[in-house]
Structures are given as structure tokens and as C-alpha cells.
Coordinates of C-alpha atoms and ligand atoms in Angstrom, one line a residue:
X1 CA 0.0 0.0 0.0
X2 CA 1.2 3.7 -0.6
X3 CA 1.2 4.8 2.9
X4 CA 0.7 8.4 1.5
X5 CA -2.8 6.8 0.5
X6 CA -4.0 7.2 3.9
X7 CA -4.5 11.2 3.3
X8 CA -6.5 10.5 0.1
X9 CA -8.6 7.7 0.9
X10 CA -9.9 9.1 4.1
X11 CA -12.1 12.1 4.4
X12 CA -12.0 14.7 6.8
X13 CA -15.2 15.4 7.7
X14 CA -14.8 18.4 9.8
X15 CA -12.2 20.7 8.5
X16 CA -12.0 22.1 4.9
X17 CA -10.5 20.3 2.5
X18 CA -7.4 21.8 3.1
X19 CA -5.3 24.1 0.6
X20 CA -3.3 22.7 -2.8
X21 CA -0.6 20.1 -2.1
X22 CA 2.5 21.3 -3.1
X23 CA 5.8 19.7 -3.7
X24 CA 7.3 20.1 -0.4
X25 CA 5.8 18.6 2.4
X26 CA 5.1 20.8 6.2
X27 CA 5.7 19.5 9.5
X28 CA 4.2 20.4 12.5
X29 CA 8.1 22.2 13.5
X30 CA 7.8 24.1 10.1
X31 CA 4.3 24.8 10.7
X32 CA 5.4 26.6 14.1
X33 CA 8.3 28.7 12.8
X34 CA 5.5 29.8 9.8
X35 CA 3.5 31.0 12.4
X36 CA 6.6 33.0 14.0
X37 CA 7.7 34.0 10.5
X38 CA 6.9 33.4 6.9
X39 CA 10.6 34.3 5.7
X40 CA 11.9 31.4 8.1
X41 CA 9.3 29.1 7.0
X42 CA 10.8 29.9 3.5
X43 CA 14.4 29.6 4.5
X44 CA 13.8 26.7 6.1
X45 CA 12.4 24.8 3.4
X46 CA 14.5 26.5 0.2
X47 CA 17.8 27.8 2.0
X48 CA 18.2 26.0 5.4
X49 CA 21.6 26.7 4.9
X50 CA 21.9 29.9 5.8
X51 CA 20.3 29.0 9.6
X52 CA 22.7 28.5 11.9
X53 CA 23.8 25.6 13.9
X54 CA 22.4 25.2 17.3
X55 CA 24.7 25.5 20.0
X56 CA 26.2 22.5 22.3
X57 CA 24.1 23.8 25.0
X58 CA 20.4 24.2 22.7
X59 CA 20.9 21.0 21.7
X60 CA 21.6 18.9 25.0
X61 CA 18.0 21.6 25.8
X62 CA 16.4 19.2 23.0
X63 CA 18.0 15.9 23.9
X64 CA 16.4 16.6 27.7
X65 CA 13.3 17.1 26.1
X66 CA 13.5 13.7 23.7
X67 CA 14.7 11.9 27.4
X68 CA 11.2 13.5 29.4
X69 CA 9.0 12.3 26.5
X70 CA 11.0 8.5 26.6
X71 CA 9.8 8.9 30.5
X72 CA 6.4 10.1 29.5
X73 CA 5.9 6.8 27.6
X74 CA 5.9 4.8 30.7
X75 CA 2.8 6.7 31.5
X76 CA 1.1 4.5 29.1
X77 CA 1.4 1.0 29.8
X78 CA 0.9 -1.6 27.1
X79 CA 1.1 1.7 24.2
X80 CA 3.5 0.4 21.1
X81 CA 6.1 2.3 19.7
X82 CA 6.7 3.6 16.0
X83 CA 10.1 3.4 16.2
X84 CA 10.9 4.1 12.6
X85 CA 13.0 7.7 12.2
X86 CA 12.7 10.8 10.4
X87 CA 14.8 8.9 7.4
X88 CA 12.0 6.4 7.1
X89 CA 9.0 8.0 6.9
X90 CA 6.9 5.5 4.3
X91 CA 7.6 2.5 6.9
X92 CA 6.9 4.5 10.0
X93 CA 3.5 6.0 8.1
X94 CA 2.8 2.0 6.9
X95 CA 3.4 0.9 10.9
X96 CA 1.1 3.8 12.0
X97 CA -1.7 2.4 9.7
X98 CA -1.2 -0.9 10.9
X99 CA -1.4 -0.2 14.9
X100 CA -4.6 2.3 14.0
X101 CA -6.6 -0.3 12.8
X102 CA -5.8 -2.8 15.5
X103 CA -8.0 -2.7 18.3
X104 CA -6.0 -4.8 20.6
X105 CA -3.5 -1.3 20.7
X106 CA -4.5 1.4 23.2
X107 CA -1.9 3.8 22.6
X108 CA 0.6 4.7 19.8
X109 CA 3.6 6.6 20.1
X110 CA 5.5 8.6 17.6
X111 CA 2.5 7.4 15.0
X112 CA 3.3 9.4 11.9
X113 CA 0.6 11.2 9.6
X114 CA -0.1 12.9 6.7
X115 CA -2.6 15.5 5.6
X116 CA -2.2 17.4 2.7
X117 CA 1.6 17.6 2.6
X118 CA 2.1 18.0 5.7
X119 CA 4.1 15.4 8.1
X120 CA 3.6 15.2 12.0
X121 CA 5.0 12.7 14.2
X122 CA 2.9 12.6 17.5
X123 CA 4.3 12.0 20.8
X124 CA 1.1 10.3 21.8
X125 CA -2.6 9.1 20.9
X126 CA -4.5 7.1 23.0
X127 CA -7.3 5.1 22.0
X128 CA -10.9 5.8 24.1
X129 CA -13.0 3.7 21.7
X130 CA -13.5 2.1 18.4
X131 CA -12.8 5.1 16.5
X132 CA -12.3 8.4 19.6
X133 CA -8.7 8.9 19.9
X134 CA -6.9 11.4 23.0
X135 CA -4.1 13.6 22.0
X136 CA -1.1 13.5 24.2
X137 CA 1.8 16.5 23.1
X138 CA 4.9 16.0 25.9
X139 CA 6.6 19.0 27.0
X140 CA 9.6 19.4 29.1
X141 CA 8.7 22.9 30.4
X142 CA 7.1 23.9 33.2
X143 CA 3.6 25.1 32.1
X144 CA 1.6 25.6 28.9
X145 CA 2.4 28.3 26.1
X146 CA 0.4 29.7 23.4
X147 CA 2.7 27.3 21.0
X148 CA 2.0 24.5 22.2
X149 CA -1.6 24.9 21.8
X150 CA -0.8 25.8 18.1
X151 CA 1.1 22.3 18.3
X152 CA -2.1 20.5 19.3
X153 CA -4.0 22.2 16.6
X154 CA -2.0 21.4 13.4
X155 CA -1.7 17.8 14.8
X156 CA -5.0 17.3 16.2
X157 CA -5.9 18.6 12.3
X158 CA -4.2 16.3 10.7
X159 CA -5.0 13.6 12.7
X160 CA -8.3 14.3 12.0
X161 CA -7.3 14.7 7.7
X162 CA -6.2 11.3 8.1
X163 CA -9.3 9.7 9.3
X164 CA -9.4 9.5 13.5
X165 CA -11.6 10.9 15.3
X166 CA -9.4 13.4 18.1
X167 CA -11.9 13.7 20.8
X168 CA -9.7 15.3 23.3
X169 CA -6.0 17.4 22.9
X170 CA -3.8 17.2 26.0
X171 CA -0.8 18.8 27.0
X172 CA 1.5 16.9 29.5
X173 CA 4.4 18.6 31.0
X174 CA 7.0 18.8 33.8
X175 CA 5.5 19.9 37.6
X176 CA 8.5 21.6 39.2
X177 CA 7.1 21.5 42.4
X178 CA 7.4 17.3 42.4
X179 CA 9.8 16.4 44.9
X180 CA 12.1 12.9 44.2
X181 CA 12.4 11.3 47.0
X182 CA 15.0 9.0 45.7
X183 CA 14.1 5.1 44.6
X184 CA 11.6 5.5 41.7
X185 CA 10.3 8.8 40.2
X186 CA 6.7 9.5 40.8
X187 CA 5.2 9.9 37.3
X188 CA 1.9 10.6 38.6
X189 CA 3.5 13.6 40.4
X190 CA 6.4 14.5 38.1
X191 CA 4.0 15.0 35.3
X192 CA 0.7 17.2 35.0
X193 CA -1.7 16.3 31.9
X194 CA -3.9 19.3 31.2
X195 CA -6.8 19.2 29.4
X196 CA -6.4 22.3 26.2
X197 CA -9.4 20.9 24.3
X198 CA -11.3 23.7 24.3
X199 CA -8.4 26.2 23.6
X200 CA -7.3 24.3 20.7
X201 CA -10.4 23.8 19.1
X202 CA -10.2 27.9 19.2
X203 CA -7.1 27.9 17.6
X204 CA -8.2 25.1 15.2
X205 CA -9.9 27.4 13.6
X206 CA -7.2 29.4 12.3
X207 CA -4.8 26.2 10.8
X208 CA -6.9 25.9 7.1
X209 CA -6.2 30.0 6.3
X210 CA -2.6 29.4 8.2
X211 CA -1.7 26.9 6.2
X212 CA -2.8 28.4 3.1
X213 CA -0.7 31.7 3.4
X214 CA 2.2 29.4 4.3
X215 CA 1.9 27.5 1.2
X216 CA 1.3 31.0 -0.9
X217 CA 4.7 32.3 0.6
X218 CA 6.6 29.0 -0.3
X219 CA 5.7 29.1 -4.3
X220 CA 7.2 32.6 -4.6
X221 CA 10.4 33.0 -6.4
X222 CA 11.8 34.2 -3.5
X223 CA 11.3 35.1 0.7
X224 CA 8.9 37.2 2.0
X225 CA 10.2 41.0 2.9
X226 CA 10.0 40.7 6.9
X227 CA 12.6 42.6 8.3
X228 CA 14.0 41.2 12.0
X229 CA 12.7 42.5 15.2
X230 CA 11.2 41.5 18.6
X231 CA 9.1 38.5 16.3
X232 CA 12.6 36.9 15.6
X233 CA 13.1 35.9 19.4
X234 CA 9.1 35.3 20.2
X235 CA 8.7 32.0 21.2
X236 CA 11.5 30.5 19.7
X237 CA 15.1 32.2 18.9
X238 CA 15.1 32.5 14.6
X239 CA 17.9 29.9 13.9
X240 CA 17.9 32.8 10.8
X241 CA 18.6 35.6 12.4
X242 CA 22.4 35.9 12.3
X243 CA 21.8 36.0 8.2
X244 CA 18.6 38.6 8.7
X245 CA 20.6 40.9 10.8
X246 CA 24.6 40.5 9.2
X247 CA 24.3 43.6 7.3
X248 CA 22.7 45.4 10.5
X249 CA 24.9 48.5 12.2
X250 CA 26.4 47.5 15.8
X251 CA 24.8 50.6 16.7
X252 CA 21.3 48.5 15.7
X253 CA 18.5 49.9 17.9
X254 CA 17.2 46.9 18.6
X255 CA 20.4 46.2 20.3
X256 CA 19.4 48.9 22.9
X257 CA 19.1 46.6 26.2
X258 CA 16.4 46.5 28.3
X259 CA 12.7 45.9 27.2
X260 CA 12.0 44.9 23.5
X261 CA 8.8 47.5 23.7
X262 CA 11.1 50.8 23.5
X263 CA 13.0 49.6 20.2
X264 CA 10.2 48.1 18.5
X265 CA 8.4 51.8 19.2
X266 CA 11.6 53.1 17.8
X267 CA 11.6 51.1 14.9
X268 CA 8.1 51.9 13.7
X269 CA 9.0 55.2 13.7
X270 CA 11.8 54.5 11.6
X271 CA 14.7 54.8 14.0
X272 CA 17.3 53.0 12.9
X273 CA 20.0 53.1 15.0
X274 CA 21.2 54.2 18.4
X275 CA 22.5 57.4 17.5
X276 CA 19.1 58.6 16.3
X277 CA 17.3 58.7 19.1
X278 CA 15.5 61.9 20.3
X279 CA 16.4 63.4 23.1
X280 CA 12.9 63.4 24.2
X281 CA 12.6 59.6 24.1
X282 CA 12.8 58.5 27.9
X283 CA 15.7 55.8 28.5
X284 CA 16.9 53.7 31.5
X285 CA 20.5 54.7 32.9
X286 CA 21.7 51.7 31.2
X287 CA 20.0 53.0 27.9
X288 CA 21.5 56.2 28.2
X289 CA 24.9 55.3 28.6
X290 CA 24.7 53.0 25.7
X291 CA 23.4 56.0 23.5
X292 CA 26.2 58.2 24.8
X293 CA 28.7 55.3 24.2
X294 CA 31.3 56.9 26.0
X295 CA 33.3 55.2 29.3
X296 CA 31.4 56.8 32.7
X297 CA 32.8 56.0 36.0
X298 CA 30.4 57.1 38.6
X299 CA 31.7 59.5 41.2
X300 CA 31.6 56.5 44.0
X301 CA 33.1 53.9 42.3
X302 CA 36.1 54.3 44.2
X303 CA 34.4 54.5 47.5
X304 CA 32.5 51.4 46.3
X305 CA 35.4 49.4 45.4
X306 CA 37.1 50.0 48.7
X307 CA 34.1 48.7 50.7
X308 CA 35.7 45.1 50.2
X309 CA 37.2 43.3 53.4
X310 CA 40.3 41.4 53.1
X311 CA 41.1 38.6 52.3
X312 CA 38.9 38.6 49.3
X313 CA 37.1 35.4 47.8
X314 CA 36.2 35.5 44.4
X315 CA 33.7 32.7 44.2
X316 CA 31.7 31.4 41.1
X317 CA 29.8 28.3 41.4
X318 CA 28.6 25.5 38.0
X319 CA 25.5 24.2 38.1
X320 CA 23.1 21.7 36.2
X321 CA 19.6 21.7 36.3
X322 CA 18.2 18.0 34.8
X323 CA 14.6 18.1 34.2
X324 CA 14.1 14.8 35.4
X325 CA 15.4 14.7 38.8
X326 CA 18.7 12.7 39.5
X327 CA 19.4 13.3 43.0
X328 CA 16.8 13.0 46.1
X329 CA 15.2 15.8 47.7
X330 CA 15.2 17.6 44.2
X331 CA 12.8 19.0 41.6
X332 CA 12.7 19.3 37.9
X333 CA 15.4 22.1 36.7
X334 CA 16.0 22.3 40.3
X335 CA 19.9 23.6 39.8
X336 CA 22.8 21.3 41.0
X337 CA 26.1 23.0 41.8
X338 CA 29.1 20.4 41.1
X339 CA 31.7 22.8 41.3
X340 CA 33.2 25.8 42.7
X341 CA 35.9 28.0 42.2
X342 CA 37.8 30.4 45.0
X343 CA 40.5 33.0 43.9
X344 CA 41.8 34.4 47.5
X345 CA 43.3 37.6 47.6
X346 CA 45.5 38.4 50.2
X347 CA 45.9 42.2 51.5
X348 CA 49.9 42.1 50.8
X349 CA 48.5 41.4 46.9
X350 CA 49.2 37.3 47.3
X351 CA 46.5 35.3 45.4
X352 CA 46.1 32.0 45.9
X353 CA 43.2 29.4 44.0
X354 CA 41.5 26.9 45.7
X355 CA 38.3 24.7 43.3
X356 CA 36.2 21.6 44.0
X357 CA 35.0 19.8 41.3
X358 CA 33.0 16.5 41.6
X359 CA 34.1 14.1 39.2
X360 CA 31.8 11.1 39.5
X361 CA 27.8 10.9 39.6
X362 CA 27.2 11.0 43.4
X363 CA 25.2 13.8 44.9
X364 CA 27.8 16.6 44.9
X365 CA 25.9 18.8 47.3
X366 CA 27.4 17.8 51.0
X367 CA 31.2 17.5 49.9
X368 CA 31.3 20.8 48.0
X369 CA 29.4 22.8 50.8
X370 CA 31.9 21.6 53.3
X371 CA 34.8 22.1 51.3
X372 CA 33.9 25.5 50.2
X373 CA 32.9 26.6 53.8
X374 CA 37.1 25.0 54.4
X375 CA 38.1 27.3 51.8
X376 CA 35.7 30.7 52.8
X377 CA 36.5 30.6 56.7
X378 CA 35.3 33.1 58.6
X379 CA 36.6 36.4 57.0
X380 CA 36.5 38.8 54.1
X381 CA 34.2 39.5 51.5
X382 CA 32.9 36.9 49.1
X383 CA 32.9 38.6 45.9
X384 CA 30.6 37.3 43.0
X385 CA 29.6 38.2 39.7
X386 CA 25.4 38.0 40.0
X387 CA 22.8 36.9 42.6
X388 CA 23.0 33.6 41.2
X389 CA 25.7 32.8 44.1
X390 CA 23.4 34.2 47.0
X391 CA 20.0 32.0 45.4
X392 CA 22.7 28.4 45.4
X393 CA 24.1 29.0 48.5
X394 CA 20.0 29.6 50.3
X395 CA 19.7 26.2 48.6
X396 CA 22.2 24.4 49.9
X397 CA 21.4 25.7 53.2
X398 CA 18.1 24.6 52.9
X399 CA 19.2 21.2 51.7
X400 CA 21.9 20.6 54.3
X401 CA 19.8 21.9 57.4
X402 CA 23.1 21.1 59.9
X403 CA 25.1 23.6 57.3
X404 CA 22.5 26.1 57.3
X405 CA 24.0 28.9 59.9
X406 CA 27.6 28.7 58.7
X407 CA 26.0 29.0 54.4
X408 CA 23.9 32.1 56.0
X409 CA 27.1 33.6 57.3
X410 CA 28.3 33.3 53.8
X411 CA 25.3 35.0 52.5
X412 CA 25.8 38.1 54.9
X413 CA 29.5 38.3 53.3
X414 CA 28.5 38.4 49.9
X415 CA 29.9 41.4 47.7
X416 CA 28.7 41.7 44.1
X417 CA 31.2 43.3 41.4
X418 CA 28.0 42.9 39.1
X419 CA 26.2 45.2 41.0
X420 CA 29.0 47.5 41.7
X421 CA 29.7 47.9 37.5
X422 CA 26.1 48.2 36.8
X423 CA 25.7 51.2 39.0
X424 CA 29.1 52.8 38.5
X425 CA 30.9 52.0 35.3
X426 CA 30.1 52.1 31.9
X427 CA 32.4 51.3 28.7
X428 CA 31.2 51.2 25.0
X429 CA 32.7 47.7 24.1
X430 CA 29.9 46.4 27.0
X431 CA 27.8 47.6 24.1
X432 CA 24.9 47.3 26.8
X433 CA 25.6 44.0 28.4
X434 CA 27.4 43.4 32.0
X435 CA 27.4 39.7 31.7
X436 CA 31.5 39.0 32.3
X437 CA 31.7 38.0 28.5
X438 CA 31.5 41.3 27.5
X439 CA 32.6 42.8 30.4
X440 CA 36.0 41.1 30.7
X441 CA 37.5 41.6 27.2
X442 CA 36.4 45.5 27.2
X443 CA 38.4 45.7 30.2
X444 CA 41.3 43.2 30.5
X445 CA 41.4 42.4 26.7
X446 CA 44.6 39.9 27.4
X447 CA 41.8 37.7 29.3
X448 CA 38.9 36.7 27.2
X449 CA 37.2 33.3 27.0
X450 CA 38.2 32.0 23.6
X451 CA 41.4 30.5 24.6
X452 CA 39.3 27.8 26.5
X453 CA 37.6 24.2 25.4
X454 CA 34.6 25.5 27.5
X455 CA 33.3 29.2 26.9
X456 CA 30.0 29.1 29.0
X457 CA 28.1 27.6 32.0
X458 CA 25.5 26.0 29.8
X459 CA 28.4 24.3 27.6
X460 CA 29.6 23.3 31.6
X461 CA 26.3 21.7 32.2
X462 CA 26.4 19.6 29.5
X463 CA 30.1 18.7 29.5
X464 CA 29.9 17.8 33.5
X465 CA 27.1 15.6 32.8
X466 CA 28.3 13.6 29.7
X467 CA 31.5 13.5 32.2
X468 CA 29.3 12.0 35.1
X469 CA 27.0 9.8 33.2
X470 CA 27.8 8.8 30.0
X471 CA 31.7 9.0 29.5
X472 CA 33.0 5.8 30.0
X473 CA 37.1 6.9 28.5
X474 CA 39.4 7.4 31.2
X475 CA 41.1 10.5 29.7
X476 CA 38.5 11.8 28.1
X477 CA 36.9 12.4 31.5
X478 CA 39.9 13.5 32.4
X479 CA 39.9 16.4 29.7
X480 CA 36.5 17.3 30.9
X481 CA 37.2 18.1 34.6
X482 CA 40.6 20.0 33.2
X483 CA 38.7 21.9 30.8
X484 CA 36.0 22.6 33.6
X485 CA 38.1 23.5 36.2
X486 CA 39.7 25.9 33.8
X487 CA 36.7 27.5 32.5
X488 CA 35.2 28.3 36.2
X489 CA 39.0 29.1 37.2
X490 CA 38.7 32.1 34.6
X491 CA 35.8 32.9 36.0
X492 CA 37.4 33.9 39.6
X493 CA 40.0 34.9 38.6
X494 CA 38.4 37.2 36.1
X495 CA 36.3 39.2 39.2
X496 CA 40.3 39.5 40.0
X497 CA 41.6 41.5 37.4
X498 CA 38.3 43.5 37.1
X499 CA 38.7 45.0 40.5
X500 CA 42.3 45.7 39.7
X501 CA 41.3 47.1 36.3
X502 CA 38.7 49.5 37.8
X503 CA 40.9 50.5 40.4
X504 CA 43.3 52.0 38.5
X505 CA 40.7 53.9 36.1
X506 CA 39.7 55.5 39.1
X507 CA 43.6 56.5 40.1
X508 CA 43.5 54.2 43.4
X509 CA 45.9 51.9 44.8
X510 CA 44.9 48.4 43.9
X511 CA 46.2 46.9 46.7
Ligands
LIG1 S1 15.5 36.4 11.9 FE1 13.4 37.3 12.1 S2 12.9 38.1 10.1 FE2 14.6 36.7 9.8 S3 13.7 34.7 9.3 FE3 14.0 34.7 11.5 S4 12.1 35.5 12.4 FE4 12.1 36.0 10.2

């Protein structure tokens, strides 16, 4: 049999009958990024070339989600898999067939169909009767988003092309207030199933006209004129949009910081860059400095940077935050700190490093709060680079009860250099961001990042856990923890130099 039979032998008796087939066939992925854009819906089908590559870190995001809806499947007990990929659609859409019209089946996953061109693989359909099929979409967030109910609706319409009766659309997703307990996970906790039949149906109302202005954009000659702006990030990040902007002037007003509404505003009134802006228009402090683009130092910097008590810790901590829990007494992208790093500065100018980093796939919290309490002592600020430090170190307080006063005391030492350059020093290479990747190379150009195997604390996460859990090579593991401990060793040591650096521009004596 032609499996692609199934979406011309079958009616669909209660949707239109759908718009011309053309030669390239939808899926429900291209449907979404049509509804987000029709020039990446065309460069996705006739230049996906020109995307580019997702990054370490967005993909190990995607391979948690494919691991929560493997978990998911154990929801449904008895329910048969389509295992057939993406490079074999004919068998998996033959397979599909067969398990539909076998009663004996009660749910499918991955069942692949076809309605008028367009290809969806669905995560799950459960049979309720003879012909009344449930809907089952698996998310790995946290709660529903207006996409995923245009998910359900382009599926649930295809379904419905193809001949089942969908009598029912459900979302199932992660509930980050589930609590493992250790021994087995508690599906029936871990995961929430929402009924969104009644808000897709509203949206199902929409896919026939959708999908015939998506098909009208792909048989032009070429892409639609859409030029980037807020739509490009809104609700996925445009794989495109290094292409769509490459011509773009640094001085871009859409890469003013702070709230997308002020430079979309601007750009309707055709404000093209930075420079342009009126007077009139009201901007944060951060906005204004960025449209002055000159270096400010605020008249209390000094004061500010002096505030610190000797010896100073520099402190930056790696986390990981699994969406299915692996430790006890943790919850869904509950984070995981695994390592630490601690540059000590010494009031006669000696530094000296001290770093934990666990190398194995225990529970790393208990070892590295006591070893970095060893390391902190009693004295001196703790100087950190964002509130991210303060939130971990609450956390492990709360986790590790008996460590709780002694984490608190921490807490009370805490000192942020974020803070203190956010409010008192400015310099145009920040080009509007403070994170320490910009920050760093603006003002100690001799110690960027791009020296190192690992650049970022997502790549981190996924590197510590492929270390942990999946690497079985010796020295491979080995390369890991070096290239760790040398990325979050920068880190420190970075919040070193900084101070030092923004010492001198304000003429004091660094030490
Ligand atoms: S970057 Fe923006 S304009 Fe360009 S294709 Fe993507 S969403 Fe469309």
C-alpha cells in the first residue's frame, strides 16, 4: 500500500478540505516557525543553509526534552512504539496504519501522519474507543504556552485529515514542584496532563487560512520581505537571524538593552540606529549610557570598590539543572552546583586558588558545601559576579539543614562586582551587556574566554554531565574536569583582574 494513500482515501469530515498540495511537504516544526515567520518558514524549506547551527548547550535543551517524552511513555502501559525515524517516513507511516486499525493497541507513540503535505509525528494518541482517539503533546517545560496549543492544533488537524476521530487534545508537561524522593520517580507527580481541548479547538480554527498563506509564501520566487525585530526571538530564537541581521549596524536599535517594547516603538518610527534617538525619548541609565557610548565612571566607584574586606574570595559556582530529577530531595530544573571556584586575595596582593570539582555521579551537594565553607572561613568578602551565588548558596542551606548557619554567614558576606559595575561604570565595548563575557575583554582584553575548550556555563552543564554519566574513557573524562576547572578558574579569577582594572581607572591603589 502507498502509505501516503492514507490522506486520500480518508475524508476529513470536519475541516476544509485543506489548501493545494504542493511539492514540499510541512511538519508540525515548520508549521510553528511559519507561524513565527513566513521568511523562516521559506528559508527553512528553500535555504536552510543559511540557519545557523544550534549551539552544544540548545541542543543537550532538546536531547532533555526527547529523554522527558521517553519517560512520558511509561505513563502509558501496554502503548507500542513507532520506532521508525525521520529517514524512514513510508515504513513509519505503513506501521502507523497498521497499529490504528488494530484494536488490541491502546496507545501509539510517535504514530506518523499525513494530511495534505504535511508530516507530524505525535508524541502520543490514546485510544478511548472504536474510532475516539486522546491527544497527548509531551513538554519538558514547566507550564503551557500559546505554542503549544498551536502544536495540538495542526496535529490534532491532521489527525483528524487522516481519518481519527481526536476527541480530546492534551498537554503533559514537567511539575517543578514534584519532589524525588530518591528510589523511583513519581510519574503521577512528576507530570501534569492538562486538558487544552477547548483552547485548541479555538485555535483550530485558524490552521486551514494558516496553512494556506504558508503554502502562498513558499511558491514565490523568492522570501517574503520581513525585516527582524522582537518577532525573531518570540517564542523560539530564529535559527535565521544571524543572516537577517549580518548587514545590521552594531549601533542597531534593537540592540538597545532592556525591554524589546522601547525599540520596536523606535523602529516603527523609523529609528534605525542608536544614535538617532531623540532626546525626548525616555531611557533607562543603562540605555543612556549606551546612546552616549562613551566610558562613565560614577563618582563613588572608588568608594565602592574599597568597601571590600580582606582577604577577598572571588567565588563562582557550576550548576546543572536535569529536568528529570537525579538526586533526592530535588525537583525538575532544580539547579545542581558540582563545582566551585575560589580566587583568594591576600591584603599584601598574594592570590592563591582553591576549586572543587565532583568528578563522578554522586550527589555533589554535602562534599562541596563543606569544602567550600574550608576554603571561605570566617573572613573577608565573598565577591561574586550575579545573585545567582546568593539564590545556590539559600539552597544548599536549605538542603543541608546542619550547614544552614555557617552558608547564612556566607550569605551576609557576599559582595557583588556585578552590582558595583552596573551602577558605576560604563564602557562602549559592554555595548549594553554586563554579563562577564562582555565585560572582561572590554576591560582586560589579554583575558577573554576564547582561549578555553569551555566558553560558558551551559556548555559546563552539558560537558559535567556527559562526564558524570555517559563518559566511559578514562582520559577523556579527564579532559573534561581540566577543561571545567579551567573554565570556572577564569571565572574567579576574572572578578580578580576586574577589580584591579577598575581601580586604576579610578587612580586608586589596587592593593
Ligand atoms: S530572523 Fe526574524 S525576520 Fe529573519 S527569518 Fe527569522 S524570524 Fe524572520
Amino acid at each position: 500500500m502507498d502509505p501516503l494513500s492514507l490522506t486520500t482515501k480518508i475524508s476529513a469530515p470536519d475541516i476544509p478540505p485543506g489548501p493545494v498540495v504542493p511539492a514540499h511537504r510541512l511538519s508540525k516544526s515548520r508549521f510553528l516557525a511559519g507561524l513565527q515567520c513566513h521568511k523562516r518558514l521559506y528559508f527553512e524549506i528553500h535555504s536552510p543553509e543559511l540557519a545557523t547551527p544550534p549551539t552544544p548547550d540548545r541542543r543537550a535543551i532538546m536531547d532533555m526534552g526527547t529523554d522527558v517524552g521517553v519517560l512520558a511513555r511509561e505513563f502509558f502501559p501496554g502503548g507500542v512504539l513507532v520506532a521508525e525515524t525521520h529517514r524512514q517516513i513510508p515504513a513509519a507511516l505503513v506501521r502507523t496504519a497498521e497499529l490504528v486499525a488494530d484494536p488490541t493497541v491502546t496507545t501509539i507513540f510517535e504514530g506518523a501522519f499525513v494530511w495534505q503535505g504535511i508530516l507530524v509525528r505525535v508524541d502520543a494518541i490514546e485510544r478511548l474507543d472504536a474510532t475516539r482517539w486522546r491527544l497527548i503533546e509531551v513538554k519538558a517545560t514547566s507550564k503551557v504556552k500559546a505554542t503549544h496549543l498551536d502544536d495540538l492544533a495542526i496535529q490534532s488537524a491532521v489527525l483528524e485529515g487522516a481519518g481519527l476521530v481526536v476527541d480530546g487534545c492534551y498537554l503533559m508537561h514537567l511539575n517543578t514542584q514534584y519532589v524525588f524522593l530518591g528510589g523511583e520517580l513519581n510519574l503521577d507527580e512528576m507530570f501534569a496532563l492538562d486538558n487544552m481541548t477547548e483552547e485548541v479547538l479555538a485555535r483550530r480554527v485558524l490552521v486551514h487560512q494558516q496553512l494556506q498563506e504558508m503554502w502562498d509564501v513558499l511558491k514565490q520566487p523568492t522570501f517574503p520581505d520581513i525585516a527582524p525585530d522582537g518577532h525573531c526571538s518570540q517564542p523560539y530564537e530564529c535559527p535565521f537571524w544571524n543572516h537577517c541581521t549580518k548587514d545590521k549596524s552594531p549601533r542597531w536599535v534593537l540592540y538597545l538593552p532592556g525591554v524589546s517594547k522601547v525599540q520596536r516603538m523606535l523602529l516603527q518610527e523609523g529609528i534605525e540606529t542608536i544614535d538617532e534617538i531623540p532626546a525626548h525619548v525616555q531611557l533607562t541609565d543603562i540605555q543612556q549610557h549606551v546612546k552616549a557610548n562613551v566610558e562613565w565612571i560614577s563618582p563613588v566607584l572608588r568608594a565602592r570598590l574599597q568597601s571590600v574586606r580582606y582577604p577577598v574570595h572571588h567565588l563562582d559556582f557550576e550548576t546543572f539543572m536535569p529536568a528529570i530529577p537525579v538526586f533526592p530531595y530535588t525537583r525538575p530544573y532544580r539547579p545542581i552546583p558540582f563545582q566551585w571556584s575560589n580566587h583568594i586575595e591576600y591584603e599584601d596582593g598574594t592570590v592563591l586558588h582553591q576549586q572543587f570539582l565532583c568528578v563522578d555521579g554522586r550527589d555533589p551537594r554535602e562534599e562541596l558545601a563543606h569544602k567550600l565553607l574550608d576554603s571561605l572561613g570566617e573572613t573577608g568578602s565573598v565577591c561574586v559576579y550575579s545573585e545567582y551565588e546568593r539564590f545556590l548558596l539559600f539552597a544548599l542551606g536549605d538542603f543541608l539543614p546542619h550547614l544552614k548557619p555557617a552558608l547564612s554567614k556566607v550569605v551576609r558576606r557576599l559582595w557583588d562586582l556585578l552590582a558595583v559595575i552596573q551602577q558605576h561604570y560604563y564602557h562602549p565595548e559592554f555595548e549594553g551587556s554586563f554579563s562577564i563575557k562582555n565585560v572582561l575583554p572590554a576591560l582586560v582584553p589579554k583575558l577573554a574566554y576564547d582561549d578555553l575548550t569551555i566558553q560558558n556555563g551551559a556548555v559546563a552543564a552539558v560537558m559535567y554531565q556527559k562526564m558524570v554519566f555517559s563518559e566511559t574513557d578514562l582520559m577523556e573524562r579527564a579532559r573534561i574536569a581540566k577543561a571545567l576547572e579551567e573554565y570556572c578558574g577564569r571565572d574567579t579569577w576574572a572578578m580578580v583582574e576586574l577589580r584591579r582594572v577598575l581601580m586604576e581607572r579610578v587612580g586608586g591603589r589596587y592593593l
